[in-house]
Coordinates of C-alpha atoms in Angstrom, one line a residue:
X128 CA -116.2 9.6 -5.7
X129 CA -117.5 12.2 -7.5
X130 CA -120.5 14.1 -6.7
X131 CA -123.0 13.4 -10.1
X132 CA -126.4 14.1 -9.7
X133 CA -127.6 13.3 -13.3
X134 CA -129.3 9.2 -13.0
X135 CA -128.8 8.3 -16.7
X136 CA -126.1 5.4 -17.2
X137 CA -125.2 7.9 -21.0
X138 CA -125.3 11.8 -18.4
X139 CA -122.6 9.2 -16.4
X140 CA -120.7 8.2 -19.1
X141 CA -120.7 11.6 -20.5
X142 CA -119.5 13.3 -17.6
X143 CA -116.5 11.1 -16.8
X144 CA -115.4 11.8 -20.1
X145 CA -114.6 15.0 -19.9
X146 CA -112.8 13.6 -16.3
X147 CA -114.5 17.1 -14.9
X148 CA -112.5 19.1 -12.3
X149 CA -114.0 17.6 -9.0
X150 CA -113.1 16.6 -5.6
X151 CA -112.5 13.1 -5.4
X152 CA -110.7 10.2 -3.5
X153 CA -111.4 7.9 -5.5
X154 CA -111.6 7.2 -9.6
X155 CA -114.4 5.7 -11.2
X156 CA -112.9 5.4 -15.3
X157 CA -116.2 6.6 -16.3
X158 CA -114.6 7.0 -20.2
X159 CA -115.0 2.8 -20.6
X160 CA -118.3 3.3 -20.2
X161 CA -118.7 5.7 -22.6
X162 CA -116.7 3.4 -25.2
X163 CA -119.0 0.7 -24.4
X164 CA -122.2 2.7 -25.8
X165 CA -122.7 0.4 -29.1
X166 CA -125.6 2.9 -30.5
X167 CA -123.8 6.2 -32.4
X168 CA -126.6 8.3 -31.4
X169 CA -126.4 7.5 -27.8
X170 CA -122.9 7.9 -27.9
X171 CA -123.2 11.3 -29.5
X172 CA -125.5 11.8 -27.0
X173 CA -123.2 11.1 -24.3
X174 CA -121.2 13.5 -26.2
X175 CA -122.8 16.4 -26.7
X176 CA -123.8 16.2 -22.6
X177 CA -120.3 15.9 -22.0
X178 CA -118.9 18.8 -23.5
X179 CA -122.4 21.1 -22.0
X180 CA -121.1 20.3 -18.8
X181 CA -117.4 20.9 -19.6
X182 CA -118.4 24.1 -20.9
X183 CA -120.5 24.9 -18.0
X184 CA -117.3 24.4 -15.4
X185 CA -114.6 26.0 -17.8
X186 CA -117.1 29.4 -18.1
X187 CA -117.2 29.3 -14.3
X188 CA -113.9 29.0 -13.9
X189 CA -112.6 31.6 -16.2
X190 CA -114.9 33.7 -14.5
X191 CA -114.1 32.5 -10.4
X192 CA -110.5 31.9 -11.0
X193 CA -109.8 35.9 -11.1
X194 CA -111.8 36.7 -8.6
X195 CA -110.0 34.1 -6.4
X196 CA -106.7 35.0 -7.4
X197 CA -107.5 38.5 -7.0
X198 CA -108.7 37.7 -3.3
X199 CA -105.5 36.0 -2.8
X200 CA -103.6 38.8 -3.9
X201 CA -105.1 41.1 -1.7
X202 CA -104.7 38.8 1.4
X203 CA -100.9 38.6 0.9
X204 CA -100.9 42.7 0.8
X205 CA -102.9 42.4 3.9
X206 CA -100.1 39.9 5.5
X207 CA -97.0 42.1 4.3
X208 CA -98.4 45.0 5.3
X209 CA -99.4 43.3 9.4
X210 CA -95.9 42.1 8.9
X211 CA -94.1 45.7 8.3
X212 CA -96.5 47.4 11.4
X213 CA -94.5 44.4 13.7
X214 CA -91.1 45.7 12.5
X215 CA -91.9 49.3 13.1
X216 CA -92.9 48.4 16.5
X217 CA -89.8 46.5 17.0
X218 CA -87.8 49.3 15.6
X219 CA -90.1 52.1 17.7
X220 CA -88.8 49.7 20.7
X221 CA -85.4 49.3 20.0
X222 CA -84.7 52.7 19.5
X223 CA -86.7 53.6 23.4
X224 CA -84.1 51.2 24.7
X225 CA -81.2 52.5 23.1
X226 CA -82.1 55.7 24.7
X227 CA -82.5 54.0 28.0
X228 CA -78.9 52.0 27.9
X229 CA -76.8 55.4 27.1
X230 CA -78.0 57.0 29.1
X231 CA -77.0 54.4 31.8
X232 CA -74.1 54.5 30.7
X233 CA -73.5 58.5 31.0
X234 CA -70.2 58.8 33.2
X235 CA -68.7 55.2 32.5
X236 CA -65.7 56.7 29.6
X237 CA -65.0 53.0 29.0
X238 CA -68.0 51.3 28.7
X239 CA -69.3 54.6 26.3
X240 CA -66.0 53.4 24.1
X241 CA -67.0 49.7 24.2
X242 CA -70.9 50.8 23.2
X243 CA -69.6 53.2 20.2
X244 CA -67.8 50.6 18.4
X245 CA -69.9 48.1 19.1
X246 CA -72.7 50.5 17.6
X247 CA -70.2 51.6 14.7
X248 CA -69.8 47.9 13.5
X249 CA -73.8 47.1 13.8
X250 CA -73.8 50.7 11.7
X251 CA -71.4 49.1 9.0
X252 CA -73.8 46.1 9.0
X253 CA -77.0 47.8 8.6
X254 CA -74.8 49.2 5.4
X255 CA -74.2 46.3 3.9
X256 CA -77.4 45.0 4.5
X257 CA -79.5 47.9 3.2
X258 CA -77.1 48.2 -0.3
X259 CA -78.0 44.6 -1.0
X260 CA -81.2 45.1 -0.2
X261 CA -81.6 48.3 -2.3
X262 CA -80.2 46.5 -5.2
X263 CA -82.6 43.6 -4.1
X264 CA -85.9 46.0 -4.6
X265 CA -84.5 46.8 -7.8
X266 CA -83.2 43.4 -9.6
X267 CA -87.5 42.5 -8.3
X268 CA -89.2 45.6 -9.5
X269 CA -88.1 44.4 -12.9
X270 CA -88.5 41.2 -12.2
X271 CA -92.5 41.9 -11.7
X272 CA -92.4 44.5 -14.0
X273 CA -91.4 41.4 -16.6
X274 CA -93.3 38.8 -15.1
X275 CA -96.2 41.1 -15.4
X276 CA -96.3 42.2 -18.6
X277 CA -95.6 38.3 -19.6
X278 CA -99.2 37.8 -18.0
X279 CA -100.8 40.4 -19.7
X280 CA -99.8 38.8 -22.6
X281 CA -101.0 35.2 -21.8
X282 CA -104.4 36.7 -21.0
X283 CA -104.7 38.2 -23.9
X284 CA -103.3 35.0 -26.0
X285 CA -105.6 33.0 -24.0
X286 CA -109.0 35.4 -25.2
X287 CA -108.0 35.2 -28.3
X288 CA -107.5 31.3 -27.9
X289 CA -111.5 31.3 -26.8
X290 CA -112.5 33.4 -29.4
X291 CA -111.4 30.8 -32.2
X292 CA -112.9 28.4 -30.2
X293 CA -115.9 29.9 -30.0
X294 CA -116.0 30.2 -33.8
X295 CA -115.1 26.8 -34.5
X296 CA -117.8 25.6 -32.3
X297 CA -120.2 27.7 -34.2
X298 CA -118.4 26.6 -37.7
X299 CA -119.6 22.9 -36.7
X300 CA -115.6 22.1 -37.7
X301 CA -114.6 18.7 -36.3
X302 CA -110.9 19.5 -37.2
X303 CA -111.3 23.0 -36.5
X304 CA -112.9 22.5 -32.8
X305 CA -110.6 20.2 -31.6
X306 CA -107.6 22.5 -32.9
X307 CA -108.6 25.7 -30.9
X308 CA -109.4 23.2 -28.1
X309 CA -105.9 21.5 -27.8
X310 CA -104.9 25.5 -28.5
X311 CA -107.2 27.0 -26.1
X312 CA -106.0 24.3 -23.3
X313 CA -102.4 25.7 -23.8
X314 CA -103.1 28.6 -23.9
X315 CA -104.4 28.7 -20.3
X316 CA -101.4 26.6 -19.1
X317 CA -99.4 29.7 -20.3
X318 CA -101.6 31.5 -18.5
X319 CA -101.3 29.6 -15.5
X320 CA -97.5 30.1 -15.3
X321 CA -97.7 33.4 -16.5
X322 CA -99.9 34.1 -13.1
X323 CA -97.3 32.0 -10.6
X324 CA -94.6 34.0 -12.0
X325 CA -95.8 37.2 -11.4
X326 CA -97.0 35.8 -8.1
X327 CA -93.1 34.7 -6.9
X328 CA -91.7 38.0 -8.2
X329 CA -93.7 40.0 -6.2
X330 CA -93.3 37.5 -3.3
X331 CA -89.6 38.1 -3.4
X332 CA -90.1 41.8 -4.5
X333 CA -92.2 41.6 -1.1
X334 CA -89.8 40.0 0.8
X335 CA -86.7 42.2 -0.5
X336 CA -88.6 45.5 0.4
X337 CA -89.5 44.3 4.3
X338 CA -85.3 43.8 4.7
X339 CA -84.7 47.0 3.2
X340 CA -87.1 48.7 5.3
X341 CA -85.6 47.1 8.6
X342 CA -82.0 48.1 7.3
X343 CA -83.3 51.2 7.2
X344 CA -84.8 51.0 10.5
X345 CA -80.9 50.0 12.2
X346 CA -79.4 52.5 10.5
X347 CA -81.5 55.4 11.6
X348 CA -81.2 54.3 14.9
X349 CA -77.8 53.4 15.0
X350 CA -76.7 57.0 13.9
X351 CA -78.6 58.9 16.0
X352 CA -77.2 56.1 19.1
X353 CA -74.0 57.2 17.9
X354 CA -74.3 60.7 17.6
X355 CA -75.5 60.1 21.3
X356 CA -73.1 58.4 22.4
X357 CA -70.5 61.1 20.7
X358 CA -71.9 63.9 22.7
X359 CA -71.4 62.1 25.6
X360 CA -68.0 61.1 25.7
X361 CA -66.6 64.4 24.7
X362 CA -69.0 66.4 27.4
X363 CA -70.1 69.0 25.2
X364 CA -73.3 69.7 26.7
X365 CA -74.0 71.7 23.4
X366 CA -73.9 68.4 21.3
X367 CA -75.4 66.2 24.3
X368 CA -78.7 68.3 23.5
X369 CA -78.5 68.3 20.1
X370 CA -77.9 64.4 20.0
X371 CA -80.9 63.9 22.5
X372 CA -83.3 65.9 20.6
X373 CA -82.3 63.7 17.2
X374 CA -82.6 60.3 18.9
X375 CA -86.1 62.2 20.7
X376 CA -86.7 63.2 16.8
X377 CA -86.1 59.5 15.1
X378 CA -88.2 57.8 18.1
X379 CA -91.4 60.5 17.0
X380 CA -90.5 59.4 13.0
X381 CA -90.8 56.1 14.3
X382 CA -94.1 56.6 16.1
X383 CA -95.3 58.8 13.0
X384 CA -94.5 56.0 10.6
X385 CA -96.4 53.4 12.8
X386 CA -100.1 55.3 12.5
X387 CA -99.0 55.2 8.2
X388 CA -98.5 51.9 8.2
X389 CA -101.3 51.4 10.6
X390 CA -104.1 53.2 8.0
X391 CA -102.5 51.5 5.3
X392 CA -103.4 48.5 7.1
X393 CA -107.0 49.4 7.3
X394 CA -107.2 50.0 3.6
X395 CA -105.6 46.9 2.9
X396 CA -108.5 44.9 5.4
X397 CA -111.2 46.7 3.5
X398 CA -109.2 46.2 -0.4
X399 CA -108.9 42.2 1.3
X400 CA -112.7 41.9 2.2
X401 CA -114.4 43.9 -0.8
X402 CA -112.2 41.0 -2.6
X403 CA -113.8 37.9 -0.4
X404 CA -116.9 39.3 -1.1
X405 CA -116.6 39.4 -4.5
X406 CA -115.3 36.1 -4.7
X407 CA -118.1 34.6 -2.3
X408 CA -120.8 36.0 -4.5
X409 CA -119.2 34.2 -7.6
X410 CA -119.5 31.1 -6.3
X411 CA -123.1 31.0 -5.6
X412 CA -123.8 32.2 -8.7
X413 CA -121.4 29.1 -9.4
X414 CA -123.0 26.7 -7.4
X415 CA -126.8 27.6 -9.5
X416 CA -124.7 27.0 -12.8
X417 CA -123.1 23.5 -11.6
X418 CA -126.2 22.2 -9.5
X419 CA -128.4 22.5 -13.4
X420 CA -125.6 20.0 -15.1
X421 CA -125.5 17.7 -11.8
X422 CA -122.3 19.0 -10.2
X423 CA -121.9 20.3 -6.3
X424 CA -119.4 23.1 -6.4
X425 CA -117.0 23.8 -3.9
X426 CA -114.1 26.2 -3.0
X427 CA -111.6 23.3 -2.7
X428 CA -112.1 23.1 -6.9
X429 CA -110.1 26.3 -6.7
X430 CA -107.1 25.1 -4.2
X431 CA -106.4 22.3 -5.9
X432 CA -106.6 24.2 -9.0
X433 CA -104.0 26.4 -7.3
X434 CA -102.3 24.1 -5.9
X435 CA -101.3 22.2 -9.0
X436 CA -100.6 25.5 -10.7
X437 CA -98.2 26.7 -8.0
X438 CA -96.7 23.1 -7.0
X439 CA -93.1 22.6 -7.1
X440 CA -90.5 20.4 -8.6
X441 CA -89.3 18.4 -5.0
X442 CA -85.9 17.5 -5.6
X443 CA -82.2 19.6 -5.6
X444 CA -82.8 23.1 -6.6
X445 CA -79.5 25.5 -7.0
X446 CA -80.3 29.0 -5.6
X447 CA -77.9 32.4 -5.0
X448 CA -77.5 31.1 -2.0
X449 CA -76.4 27.6 -2.9
X450 CA -78.5 24.3 -3.1
X451 CA -81.5 23.6 -1.1
X452 CA -83.6 20.5 -1.2
X453 CA -87.5 20.6 -1.8
X454 CA -89.0 18.3 0.1
X455 CA -92.8 19.5 -0.7
X456 CA -94.4 20.5 -3.5
X457 CA -95.3 23.2 -1.3
X458 CA -91.8 24.2 -1.5
X459 CA -90.7 23.6 2.1
X460 CA -87.5 23.2 2.0
X461 CA -85.3 20.9 4.1
X462 CA -83.4 21.5 7.6
X463 CA -80.4 19.9 9.4
X464 CA -79.7 16.0 8.4
X465 CA -81.1 14.9 5.5
X466 CA -80.5 11.7 3.4
X467 CA -80.4 11.8 -0.3
X468 CA -79.6 8.6 -2.3
X469 CA -78.0 6.8 0.2
X470 CA -75.9 10.0 1.3
X471 CA -76.4 12.0 4.0
X472 CA -76.2 15.8 3.8
X473 CA -76.8 18.8 6.5
X474 CA -79.2 21.8 5.9
X475 CA -79.1 25.2 7.4
X476 CA -81.8 27.0 8.7
X477 CA -82.4 28.8 5.4
X478 CA -82.7 25.1 4.0
X479 CA -79.0 26.1 2.2
X480 CA -76.6 22.7 1.6
X481 CA -73.5 23.2 3.8
X482 CA -69.7 22.1 2.8
X483 CA -66.8 21.4 4.7
X484 CA -66.5 21.6 8.5
X485 CA -69.5 22.0 10.1
X486 CA -70.9 21.9 13.9
X487 CA -74.2 20.0 15.2
X488 CA -74.6 20.1 18.8
X489 CA -71.2 19.9 20.5
X490 CA -69.8 17.5 17.5
X491 CA -67.8 18.1 14.6
X492 CA -68.4 16.7 11.0
X493 CA -66.9 16.8 7.4
X494 CA -69.0 17.1 4.3
X495 CA -67.2 17.4 1.1
X496 CA -67.2 19.5 -1.9
X497 CA -70.6 17.9 -2.8
X498 CA -72.3 18.4 0.5
X499 CA -71.7 14.2 1.1
X500 CA -70.9 13.9 4.9
X501 CA -67.7 11.4 5.3
X502 CA -66.8 8.9 7.4
X503 CA -63.8 6.9 7.7
X504 CA -60.0 8.4 7.8
X505 CA -60.1 12.1 6.5
X506 CA -56.7 14.2 6.0
X507 CA -57.1 17.8 6.0
X508 CA -54.4 21.2 6.6
X509 CA -51.8 18.3 6.5
X510 CA -53.3 16.5 9.7
X511 CA -55.5 13.4 10.1
X512 CA -58.7 13.3 11.5
X513 CA -61.6 10.0 11.9
X514 CA -65.1 10.0 11.3
X515 CA -67.3 7.8 12.8
X516 CA -70.1 5.4 11.0
X517 CA -72.1 8.3 12.0
X518 CA -70.0 11.2 10.9
X519 CA -69.3 11.9 13.9
X520 CA -65.0 13.1 14.8
X521 CA -64.0 11.3 17.3
X522 CA -61.8 13.6 20.2
X523 CA -59.6 13.0 22.7
X524 CA -59.4 8.5 22.7
X525 CA -57.7 5.6 21.8
X526 CA -59.8 3.9 19.2
X527 CA -58.8 0.8 17.6
X528 CA -59.2 0.5 13.5
X529 CA -59.2 -3.4 12.6
X530 CA -55.6 -4.0 14.6
X531 CA -54.2 -0.8 14.9
X532 CA -54.7 1.6 17.7
X533 CA -54.4 5.7 17.3
X534 CA -55.5 8.4 19.6
X535 CA -56.8 11.6 18.5
X536 CA -56.4 14.4 20.8
X537 CA -59.0 17.3 22.0
X538 CA -59.0 18.8 18.5
X539 CA -59.6 15.6 16.8
X540 CA -56.0 15.9 15.3
X541 CA -54.3 12.2 15.1
X542 CA -51.1 11.6 17.3
X543 CA -48.3 11.4 15.7
X544 CA -44.2 10.9 16.3
X545 CA -45.2 11.6 20.6
X546 CA -46.0 9.5 23.4
X547 CA -49.8 9.7 24.9
X548 CA -50.4 8.4 28.4
X549 CA -47.1 6.3 28.8
X550 CA -47.7 4.8 24.9
X551 CA -46.0 5.9 22.0
X552 CA -47.5 6.2 18.6
X553 CA -45.1 5.9 15.6
X554 CA -45.6 9.0 12.3
X555 CA -48.4 7.1 11.0
X556 CA -49.7 7.1 14.3
X557 CA -50.2 3.3 15.1
X558 CA -49.4 2.7 18.7
X559 CA -45.5 0.9 18.8

């Protein structure tokens, strides 16, 4: 039930007529109450009260929403920096362990060569990741700039629509009031969409920057370790000393990176706390204004509005990694097996739909080009396989289909034109 402190039926009707934003588990249609008022004057009075309540809420939300968004932005920045500090500590630990592991291999030429090969392979992989995320960061930076400009333009458009609406109210022109109110609602909707797009762009950029930092860390660490190992292989004392110094230098640089990031975290924490304080002060003022018109303020108003603005459409979505399936408005992705419209699909740990052969546990399954799990007979690569009703591929066993017996080997392939356990199967795999 919506919290309304005003007691007259007219005001209750007015409140319901504008469907004011408030947390409610059940809904009472006060519009029908308003429609039942027969007196034109009473109805006009109720509409005036309703408009006043709406205006109070709208004015307060126009103040609260930017403060709430700023707090969320600063909180996200703080959390991102905290994650980078953890990654920096992890990099330092890896560097120190790399030095210990390399030192343990001194004198073991075979182990040194094997370790060097592993590091070279890891260096190639890290270089590929660095190149990819460098491109991603550049792309997402452009996306952020575009989204930021779109948000600025949307805010200006909303301000202009607000000014037009206020001018219409002053004029008393009902037609103009209705039109400008509609325009204002559309402008606010576009502004919400622009804010959401900018937020998503910033999140993608932050993720790519974190991955790039990790790749750069890995590259530097591996390169220093390789130089050390190469020097150990040659037995050149000068090169060994130089390589050991370089590795130690990487360790010192890692410590300096941690120190810098920790300083940035402190600044980010202060920014977040200041934004929270500003929001809380704005909420105190809003609570006073809400109370004047019989409403009770709660931050859930902002959280619910934010959740609606940021709600993700559930269902299938095509991404640069492949198809995913969104299962909640929060954007949670399906992982593992998921039944969709009568067909089973399998999604990996990142939520990407899989195709063709997959192994889940110790069992093989086959998903067609659309990702749908297959059952029954399957021909692949010139061989026949049999998939149970669960999709599981049969292996190393005899089985019956209708009135025929068949055998599949350990790979799941149908045995044909051969003898198994003293029993002969023909070219169709049937026991004869």
